[in-house]
CSV table of C-alpha atoms in Angstrom, one decimal:
chain,number,residue,atom,x,y,z
L,10,MET,CA,217.3,128.7,35.7
L,11,ILE,CA,215.3,130.2,32.7
L,12,ALA,CA,211.8,127.6,33.3
L,13,ALA,CA,211.6,127.8,36.9
L,14,ALA,CA,212.3,131.6,36.5
L,15,ALA,CA,209.3,131.5,33.9
L,16,LEU,CA,207.3,129.7,36.8
L,17,ILE,CA,207.9,131.8,39.2
L,18,GLY,CA,207.1,135.0,37.4
L,19,THR,CA,204.2,136.7,36.2
L,20,ARG,CA,204.5,139.0,33.7
L,21,ALA,CA,201.8,142.0,33.7
L,22,VAL,CA,201.6,145.4,31.1
L,23,LEU,CA,200.0,148.6,33.0
L,24,SER,CA,199.3,152.3,31.8
L,25,SER,CA,201.6,154.4,34.2
L,26,GLY,CA,199.1,157.3,34.6
L,27,SER,CA,196.6,159.4,32.5
L,28,ALA,CA,200.3,161.6,31.8
L,29,ASN,CA,201.8,158.7,30.0
L,30,THR,CA,199.2,157.1,28.2
L,31,ALA,CA,198.7,160.2,26.4
L,32,ALA,CA,202.3,160.1,25.9
L,33,GLY,CA,201.5,155.9,24.6
L,34,LEU,CA,204.5,154.6,27.2
L,35,ARG,CA,203.4,151.4,28.6
L,36,SER,CA,205.3,150.0,31.6
L,37,THR,CA,205.8,146.5,33.3
L,38,VAL,CA,205.3,145.2,36.7
L,39,THR,CA,206.7,142.0,37.6
L,40,VAL,CA,204.6,140.0,40.4
L,41,SER,CA,206.9,137.3,42.2
L,42,GLY,CA,206.6,135.0,44.7
L,43,ARG,CA,209.3,133.8,47.2
L,44,SER,CA,209.6,130.6,48.8
L,45,SER,CA,210.6,132.6,53.1
L,46,GLN,CA,208.5,134.8,52.7
L,47,ASP,CA,205.4,135.9,51.6
L,48,ASP,CA,206.5,139.2,50.3
L,49,GLU,CA,205.4,140.7,46.9
L,50,ALA,CA,208.3,142.6,44.8
L,51,VAL,CA,207.2,145.5,41.9
L,52,VAL,CA,209.9,146.7,39.7
L,53,LEU,CA,208.8,149.5,38.2
L,54,SER,CA,211.0,151.5,34.6
L,55,GLU,CA,212.9,154.3,34.8
L,56,GLU,CA,210.2,156.5,33.9
L,57,GLN,CA,207.5,155.2,36.9
L,58,ALA,CA,210.3,155.3,39.8
L,59,ALA,CA,211.3,158.6,39.3
L,60,SER,CA,208.0,159.9,40.3
L,61,VAL,CA,207.8,157.3,43.1
L,62,LYS,CA,209.3,159.0,46.8
L,63,VAL,CA,211.3,157.5,49.5
L,64,ASP,CA,212.5,157.8,52.3
L,65,PRO,CA,214.6,156.4,55.2
L,66,VAL,CA,212.5,154.5,58.3
L,67,GLU,CA,213.0,157.7,61.3
L,68,THR,CA,212.6,156.5,64.9
L,69,ARG,CA,210.0,158.9,67.0
L,70,ASP,CA,208.8,160.2,70.6
L,71,PHE,CA,205.3,159.0,70.1
L,72,GLU,CA,202.7,160.7,73.0
L,73,VAL,CA,200.4,157.5,75.2
L,74,PHE,CA,197.5,159.7,74.9
L,75,LYS,CA,193.7,158.3,75.5
L,76,THR,CA,190.5,160.6,74.0
L,77,SER,CA,186.9,160.3,75.2
L,78,VAL,CA,184.2,162.8,74.8
L,79,GLY,CA,181.5,164.8,77.6
L,80,THR,CA,180.1,168.2,78.2
L,81,ILE,CA,181.7,171.2,79.8
L,82,ASN,CA,179.5,172.0,83.1
L,83,PHE,CA,180.7,175.0,85.5
L,84,ASN,CA,183.1,174.5,88.2
L,85,GLU,CA,180.9,174.0,91.2
L,86,ASP,CA,183.7,174.3,93.2
L,87,LEU,CA,182.6,178.2,92.5
L,88,LEU,CA,179.5,178.0,92.1
L,89,VAL,CA,177.5,180.0,95.0
L,90,GLN,CA,174.1,179.3,95.3
L,91,VAL,CA,173.2,183.3,96.7
L,92,PHE,CA,169.8,183.4,99.8
L,93,SER,CA,169.4,185.5,102.5
L,94,GLN,CA,170.3,185.2,105.7
L,95,TYR,CA,166.4,185.6,106.9
L,96,PRO,CA,163.7,185.4,105.4
L,97,GLY,CA,161.2,188.4,104.1
L,98,LYS,CA,160.1,190.2,100.8
L,99,ILE,CA,162.4,190.5,98.3
L,100,LEU,CA,162.7,194.1,96.6
L,101,LYS,CA,164.3,194.8,94.2
L,102,ALA,CA,167.0,192.9,92.3
L,103,PHE,CA,169.4,194.7,90.4
L,104,TYR,CA,171.6,192.1,87.5
L,105,ASN,CA,169.8,189.7,85.2
L,106,VAL,CA,172.2,186.6,83.6
L,107,GLY,CA,174.5,186.3,82.0
L,108,ASP,CA,175.9,190.3,84.0
L,109,ASP,CA,179.9,190.4,85.9
L,110,VAL,CA,179.4,190.7,89.1
L,111,GLU,CA,182.2,191.8,91.9
L,112,LYS,CA,182.4,190.6,95.1
L,113,GLY,CA,180.5,192.7,97.5
L,114,SER,CA,178.1,193.8,94.3
L,115,VAL,CA,174.7,194.0,95.5
L,116,LEU,CA,172.1,191.3,94.1
L,117,PHE,CA,169.0,192.7,95.5
L,118,THR,CA,167.5,193.5,98.5
L,119,ILE,CA,164.7,192.3,100.8
L,120,ASP,CA,162.4,193.9,103.4
L,121,SER,CA,163.5,191.3,106.4
L,122,PRO,CA,160.8,191.5,110.2
L,123,ASP,CA,164.3,189.5,111.6
L,124,LEU,CA,166.6,193.4,111.2
L,125,LEU,CA,163.1,195.3,111.7
L,126,GLN,CA,162.8,193.4,114.9
L,127,ALA,CA,166.8,193.9,115.9
L,128,GLU,CA,167.4,197.7,115.2
L,129,SER,CA,164.2,197.7,117.3
L,130,THR,CA,165.5,196.1,120.4
L,131,LEU,CA,169.0,198.9,119.6
L,132,LEU,CA,167.2,201.4,119.9
L,133,ALA,CA,165.1,200.4,123.3
L,134,ALA,CA,168.4,199.7,124.0
L,135,ARG,CA,170.2,203.2,123.8
L,136,GLY,CA,167.2,204.7,125.6
L,137,VAL,CA,167.7,202.5,128.3
L,138,LEU,CA,171.2,202.9,128.7
L,139,GLU,CA,171.0,206.6,128.5
L,140,LEU,CA,168.3,206.6,131.2
L,141,GLN,CA,170.4,204.3,133.0
L,142,LYS,CA,173.2,206.6,132.6
L,143,LYS,CA,170.8,209.3,133.9
L,144,ILE,CA,170.1,207.9,136.9
L,145,LEU,CA,173.1,206.9,138.2
L,146,ALA,CA,174.1,210.9,137.2
L,147,ARG,CA,171.5,212.0,140.0
L,148,ALA,CA,172.3,208.7,142.3
L,149,THR,CA,175.7,210.4,142.7
L,150,GLY,CA,175.0,213.8,143.4
L,151,LEU,CA,173.0,213.4,145.9
L,152,LEU,CA,175.0,211.1,147.6
L,153,ARG,CA,177.9,213.5,147.6
L,154,GLN,CA,174.8,215.5,149.2
L,155,GLY,CA,173.7,213.4,151.6
L,156,GLY,CA,170.2,212.2,150.5
L,157,SER,CA,171.1,209.3,149.1
L,158,ALA,CA,172.4,205.6,150.2
L,159,GLN,CA,176.1,204.2,148.7
L,160,LYS,CA,173.6,201.2,147.8
L,161,ASP,CA,171.5,203.6,145.8
L,162,VAL,CA,174.5,204.3,143.8
L,163,ASP,CA,175.9,200.7,143.5
L,164,GLN,CA,172.4,200.2,142.2
L,165,ALA,CA,172.5,202.2,139.8
L,166,THR,CA,175.9,201.5,138.4
L,167,SER,CA,175.0,198.0,137.6
L,168,ASP,CA,172.1,198.6,136.1
L,169,GLU,CA,173.7,201.3,134.2
L,170,GLN,CA,176.6,198.1,133.3
L,171,THR,CA,173.5,196.4,131.8
L,172,ALA,CA,172.4,198.5,129.9
L,173,GLU,CA,175.6,199.1,128.1
L,174,GLY,CA,176.0,194.9,127.6
L,175,ASN,CA,172.6,195.1,126.2
L,176,LEU,CA,172.9,197.7,123.8
L,177,LYS,CA,176.5,195.5,122.4
L,178,ALA,CA,174.6,192.7,122.2
L,179,ALA,CA,172.1,194.8,120.1
L,180,THR,CA,174.4,196.5,118.0
L,181,ASP,CA,176.2,192.6,117.4
L,182,ALA,CA,172.9,191.5,116.6
L,183,VAL,CA,172.4,194.3,113.8
L,184,ARG,CA,175.6,194.6,112.6
L,185,ILE,CA,175.1,190.6,111.2
L,186,PHE,CA,172.5,192.1,109.5
L,187,GLY,CA,175.5,193.2,107.0
L,188,LYS,CA,175.0,196.7,108.7
L,189,THR,CA,177.9,198.9,109.1
L,190,ASP,CA,179.6,200.7,111.7
L,191,ALA,CA,178.4,204.2,110.2
L,192,GLU,CA,174.6,202.7,109.4
L,193,ILE,CA,174.2,201.7,113.0
L,194,GLU,CA,175.3,205.3,114.4
L,195,LYS,CA,173.1,206.9,111.5
L,196,ILE,CA,170.3,204.6,112.9
L,197,VAL,CA,170.6,205.7,116.4
L,198,ALA,CA,171.3,209.3,116.1
L,199,ASP,CA,168.2,209.6,113.8
L,200,ARG,CA,165.6,207.0,115.3
L,201,ARG,CA,164.6,205.5,112.5
L,202,ILE,CA,164.7,202.2,111.6
L,203,ASP,CA,165.6,200.6,107.7
L,204,SER,CA,164.8,197.5,107.8
L,205,THR,CA,165.7,197.1,103.9
L,206,LEU,CA,168.4,194.2,103.8
L,207,VAL,CA,170.7,194.7,101.8
L,208,VAL,CA,172.3,190.6,100.1
L,209,ALA,CA,175.8,191.3,98.2
L,210,SER,CA,177.6,188.4,95.5
L,211,PRO,CA,180.1,186.6,98.2
L,212,ILE,CA,182.3,185.8,94.7
L,213,ALA,CA,183.2,188.0,91.7
L,214,GLY,CA,181.8,185.7,88.6
L,215,ARG,CA,178.4,186.2,86.0
L,216,ILE,CA,175.0,185.7,87.4
L,217,VAL,CA,174.2,182.2,85.6
L,218,ALA,CA,171.0,182.1,87.2
L,219,ARG,CA,167.5,184.2,88.7
L,220,ASN,CA,165.4,183.3,90.4
L,221,ALA,CA,164.3,186.8,92.1
L,222,ALA,CA,162.1,189.5,91.1
L,223,PRO,CA,160.1,192.3,93.7
L,224,GLY,CA,157.7,190.9,95.7
L,225,PHE,CA,158.9,187.3,95.9
L,226,LEU,CA,159.1,186.3,99.7
L,227,THR,CA,162.4,184.4,100.6
L,228,GLN,CA,163.5,181.8,103.0
L,229,PRO,CA,166.9,180.3,103.9
L,230,GLY,CA,168.2,177.3,101.8
L,231,ALA,CA,164.8,177.1,100.2
L,232,ALA,CA,165.0,176.2,96.0
L,233,PRO,CA,165.1,177.8,94.0
L,234,PRO,CA,168.1,180.0,94.8
L,235,PRO,CA,167.2,183.6,94.3
L,236,PHE,CA,170.9,184.3,92.5
L,237,GLN,CA,173.8,182.1,91.5
L,238,VAL,CA,177.2,183.0,90.8
L,239,ALA,CA,179.8,180.8,88.8
L,240,ASP,CA,183.8,181.7,88.6
L,241,ILE,CA,184.0,181.0,85.3
L,242,SER,CA,188.3,181.5,84.8
L,243,THR,CA,187.8,177.6,85.3
L,244,MET,CA,184.9,175.0,83.8
L,245,TRP,CA,184.2,171.3,84.0
L,246,MET,CA,184.4,168.6,81.8
L,247,VAL,CA,183.2,165.6,82.3
L,248,ALA,CA,183.5,162.6,80.0
L,249,ASN,CA,182.5,159.1,80.8
L,250,VAL,CA,185.4,156.8,79.6
L,251,VAL,CA,184.9,153.2,78.9
L,252,GLU,CA,185.7,150.5,81.7
L,253,THR,CA,188.6,149.2,79.7
L,254,ASP,CA,190.9,152.7,79.9
L,255,ALA,CA,189.7,153.3,84.1
L,256,PRO,CA,192.7,152.4,84.7
L,257,ALA,CA,195.5,154.5,82.6
L,258,TYR,CA,193.5,157.6,84.0
L,259,LYS,CA,195.1,159.7,86.7
L,260,VAL,CA,194.7,163.2,89.1
L,261,GLY,CA,197.1,165.5,87.7
L,262,GLN,CA,197.4,164.4,84.3
L,263,PRO,CA,197.5,167.5,81.2
L,264,VAL,CA,194.3,167.7,79.5
L,265,ASP,CA,194.2,169.0,75.6
L,266,VAL,CA,190.1,170.0,75.1
L,267,THR,CA,188.3,170.9,71.7
L,268,VAL,CA,184.6,172.4,71.6
L,269,PRO,CA,182.6,172.2,68.0
L,270,ALA,CA,181.7,176.0,68.5
L,271,TYR,CA,186.1,177.1,68.3
L,272,PRO,CA,187.4,173.7,66.4
L,273,ASP,CA,190.8,175.7,66.3
L,274,LYS,CA,191.2,175.9,69.7
L,275,VAL,CA,193.0,173.8,72.7
L,276,PHE,CA,192.0,174.1,76.5
L,277,LYS,CA,194.1,173.6,79.0
L,278,GLY,CA,193.0,171.7,81.8
L,279,ARG,CA,194.4,168.6,84.6
L,280,VAL,CA,192.0,165.7,86.1
L,281,THR,CA,191.2,166.7,89.3
L,282,ALA,CA,188.6,163.5,89.7
L,283,ILE,CA,188.5,160.4,89.2
L,284,GLY,CA,184.6,158.0,89.6
L,285,SER,CA,184.7,155.9,91.9
L,286,THR,CA,182.9,153.3,90.0
L,287,ILE,CA,181.6,151.7,87.0
L,288,ASP,CA,178.2,152.7,86.1
L,289,PRO,CA,176.3,148.9,86.0
L,290,ASN,CA,174.4,150.3,83.1
L,291,THR,CA,177.1,151.7,80.9
L,292,ARG,CA,180.2,150.2,81.9
L,293,ARG,CA,181.7,153.3,81.9
L,294,GLN,CA,184.0,155.5,84.8
L,295,LEU,CA,183.2,159.5,85.1
L,296,VAL,CA,186.8,161.7,84.9
L,297,ARG,CA,186.5,165.1,85.3
L,298,SER,CA,189.2,167.9,84.4
L,299,LYS,CA,189.4,171.4,85.8
L,300,VAL,CA,190.0,173.1,81.9
L,301,GLU,CA,191.5,177.3,82.4
L,302,ASP,CA,188.6,179.3,80.4
L,303,PRO,CA,190.4,182.9,80.6
L,304,ASP,CA,187.9,184.4,78.2
L,305,HIS,CA,185.3,182.7,78.9
L,306,LEU,CA,184.4,181.1,75.7
L,307,LEU,CA,183.3,178.2,77.4
L,308,ARG,CA,179.6,177.6,77.8
L,309,SER,CA,178.1,175.1,80.3
L,310,GLY,CA,176.0,172.3,78.2
L,311,MET,CA,178.6,172.7,75.2
L,312,TYR,CA,179.5,168.7,74.0
L,313,ALA,CA,183.3,168.4,74.6
L,314,SER,CA,186.1,166.0,73.1
L,315,PHE,CA,189.7,165.8,75.1
L,316,VAL,CA,192.8,163.9,74.6
L,317,ILE,CA,193.9,163.2,78.0
L,318,ARG,CA,198.3,161.7,78.2
L,319,VAL,CA,198.7,158.8,80.5
L,320,GLY,CA,202.1,157.8,80.6
L,321,ASP,CA,205.4,158.9,79.1
L,322,PRO,CA,206.4,159.2,75.1
L,323,VAL,CA,207.1,156.3,73.8
L,324,HIS,CA,210.6,156.0,71.4
L,325,SER,CA,209.5,154.1,68.2
L,326,LEU,CA,210.0,153.2,64.7
L,327,ALA,CA,207.7,155.6,62.1
L,328,VAL,CA,206.3,156.1,59.3
L,329,PRO,CA,205.1,159.0,57.3
L,330,GLU,CA,201.1,158.1,57.5
L,331,ASN,CA,201.0,158.1,53.6
L,332,ALA,CA,203.5,155.1,53.7
L,333,VAL,CA,201.2,152.5,55.1
L,334,VAL,CA,198.3,151.3,53.4
L,335,ARG,CA,195.2,149.8,54.3
L,336,GLU,CA,194.8,146.6,52.5
L,337,GLY,CA,191.3,145.0,51.6
L,338,ASP,CA,191.8,142.2,54.0
L,339,GLY,CA,193.0,144.9,56.9
L,340,THR,CA,196.3,143.9,57.3
L,341,MET,CA,198.8,147.4,56.8
L,342,THR,CA,201.9,147.4,54.8
L,343,VAL,CA,204.4,149.4,53.8
L,344,TRP,CA,207.0,148.8,50.2
L,345,VAL,CA,210.7,149.2,51.4
L,346,ALA,CA,212.7,150.1,48.5
L,347,GLU,CA,215.6,147.3,47.9
L,348,ASP,CA,217.2,149.6,45.3
L,349,SER,CA,215.5,152.5,43.5
L,350,HIS,CA,213.5,150.5,41.3
L,351,HIS,CA,212.8,147.3,43.0
L,352,PHE,CA,210.5,147.6,45.8
L,353,THR,CA,208.8,144.9,48.1
L,354,ARG,CA,205.8,145.2,50.3
L,355,ARG,CA,205.5,144.4,53.7
L,356,THR,CA,203.1,143.7,56.5
L,357,VAL,CA,203.9,145.9,59.7
L,358,GLY,CA,202.4,146.1,62.7
L,359,THR,CA,201.1,149.9,63.8
L,360,GLY,CA,200.6,151.0,66.8
L,361,LEU,CA,199.8,155.2,68.1
L,362,ARG,CA,199.2,157.5,65.2
L,363,GLU,CA,200.2,161.6,66.1
L,364,LYS,CA,201.1,164.3,63.6
L,365,GLY,CA,201.3,162.5,60.3
L,366,TRP,CA,202.9,159.7,61.5
L,367,VAL,CA,202.2,156.3,62.6
L,368,GLN,CA,203.8,153.4,65.2
L,369,ILE,CA,205.3,150.8,63.7
L,370,LEU,CA,205.8,147.7,66.0
L,371,ASP,CA,207.5,145.3,63.8
L,372,GLY,CA,207.7,144.6,60.5
L,373,LEU,CA,210.8,146.9,59.8
L,374,GLN,CA,214.6,148.1,60.8
L,375,PRO,CA,215.9,151.1,61.6
L,376,GLY,CA,217.5,152.2,58.2
L,377,GLU,CA,215.2,150.7,55.9
L,378,ARG,CA,213.5,152.4,53.3
L,379,VAL,CA,209.7,152.8,53.0
L,380,VAL,CA,207.9,154.5,49.7
L,381,THR,CA,206.3,157.6,51.7
L,382,GLY,CA,204.9,159.0,48.2
L,383,GLY,CA,203.4,156.5,46.2
L,384,ALA,CA,202.5,153.2,47.5
L,385,VAL,CA,199.0,153.5,47.0
L,386,PHE,CA,200.6,153.4,43.2
L,387,LEU,CA,202.2,150.3,44.0
L,388,SER,CA,199.7,148.5,45.9
L,389,ASN,CA,197.1,148.6,43.2
L,390,MET,CA,199.9,147.9,40.2
L,391,LEU,CA,200.8,144.6,42.1
L,392,LEU,CA,196.2,143.8,42.4
L,393,SER,CA,196.3,144.4,38.7
L,394,GLY,CA,199.8,142.4,37.8
L,395,ALA,CA,198.6,139.8,39.6
L,396,ALA,CA,195.2,139.5,38.7
L,397,GLU,CA,196.3,139.2,34.7
């Protein structure tokens, strides 16, 4: 038995660290191979064992998530291109890029020939109505005095009603241009035409583009629009995810977004759209999320990364990251404490990593104790001992 043990065991003498070297202390590491498994063991002295931290294997919930990168864009559902409804020459533009506006704020004014024509028609209709009222009054008076026939009164009445209808239509036509009832009454009362057409912002937001300048001619729908206004309370995070991850994404999944400009801040959002095709060149799929930005910190074009929780949490065995050692051949190992001085290296399967913890898929059992401080030191001791 003694001879067999001598054949199995290999004795190695190592330094226990700079402090022990200074004190002239030496340590002994025993490297053993077992016929039933490929595990390897290290035996520490009392002094070495005191510097190793050991904790039991725990169970934790791991979030199932995917990560990707993309860019921040404006929420196009809340991005408005502001055109004039009618052609004309821009008289004045009131805001610049970066200015915040309220709904109804006047962005620019134009000199509109269509408005000029509508107001001219309004004044003409009002004049015709006044004339028809006088004709009807005169015909009615003559009829009472016997100087007019009933048919003349009926005709005057019909003409007066027609004139009223024309005036109402002309008033509505001017109102379409955005003129209020008070402004219309003033035009009629002063008999003065105002061809200035006011174009207001349809939403509250920020000016993100301006192509308006005094003297420019504008046409409805003709690019570029005089102004673009965006509601920046929410933004879009647009990413292209790898094809193999495509089945994991669903509309409504929560999203955590970070940008380099604010590395310590997490912007919350949700997936709002999943692309229906895979790009044949990049083999990627579009995933779009709406991100809350109440402080208006995000900017269109920013580089961003996101984490999307794609499933329910997974309850699994876990060890701290410091307990897992990546060996030279790429395998992951931990050191299992047999007792306070004997430690065995064990190959494990790892999974998710989250908040300093590593999911253990296989290789450990609940209740086992592993080295969580000094695992790399033990692996180095084993390597040095095996080399001698």
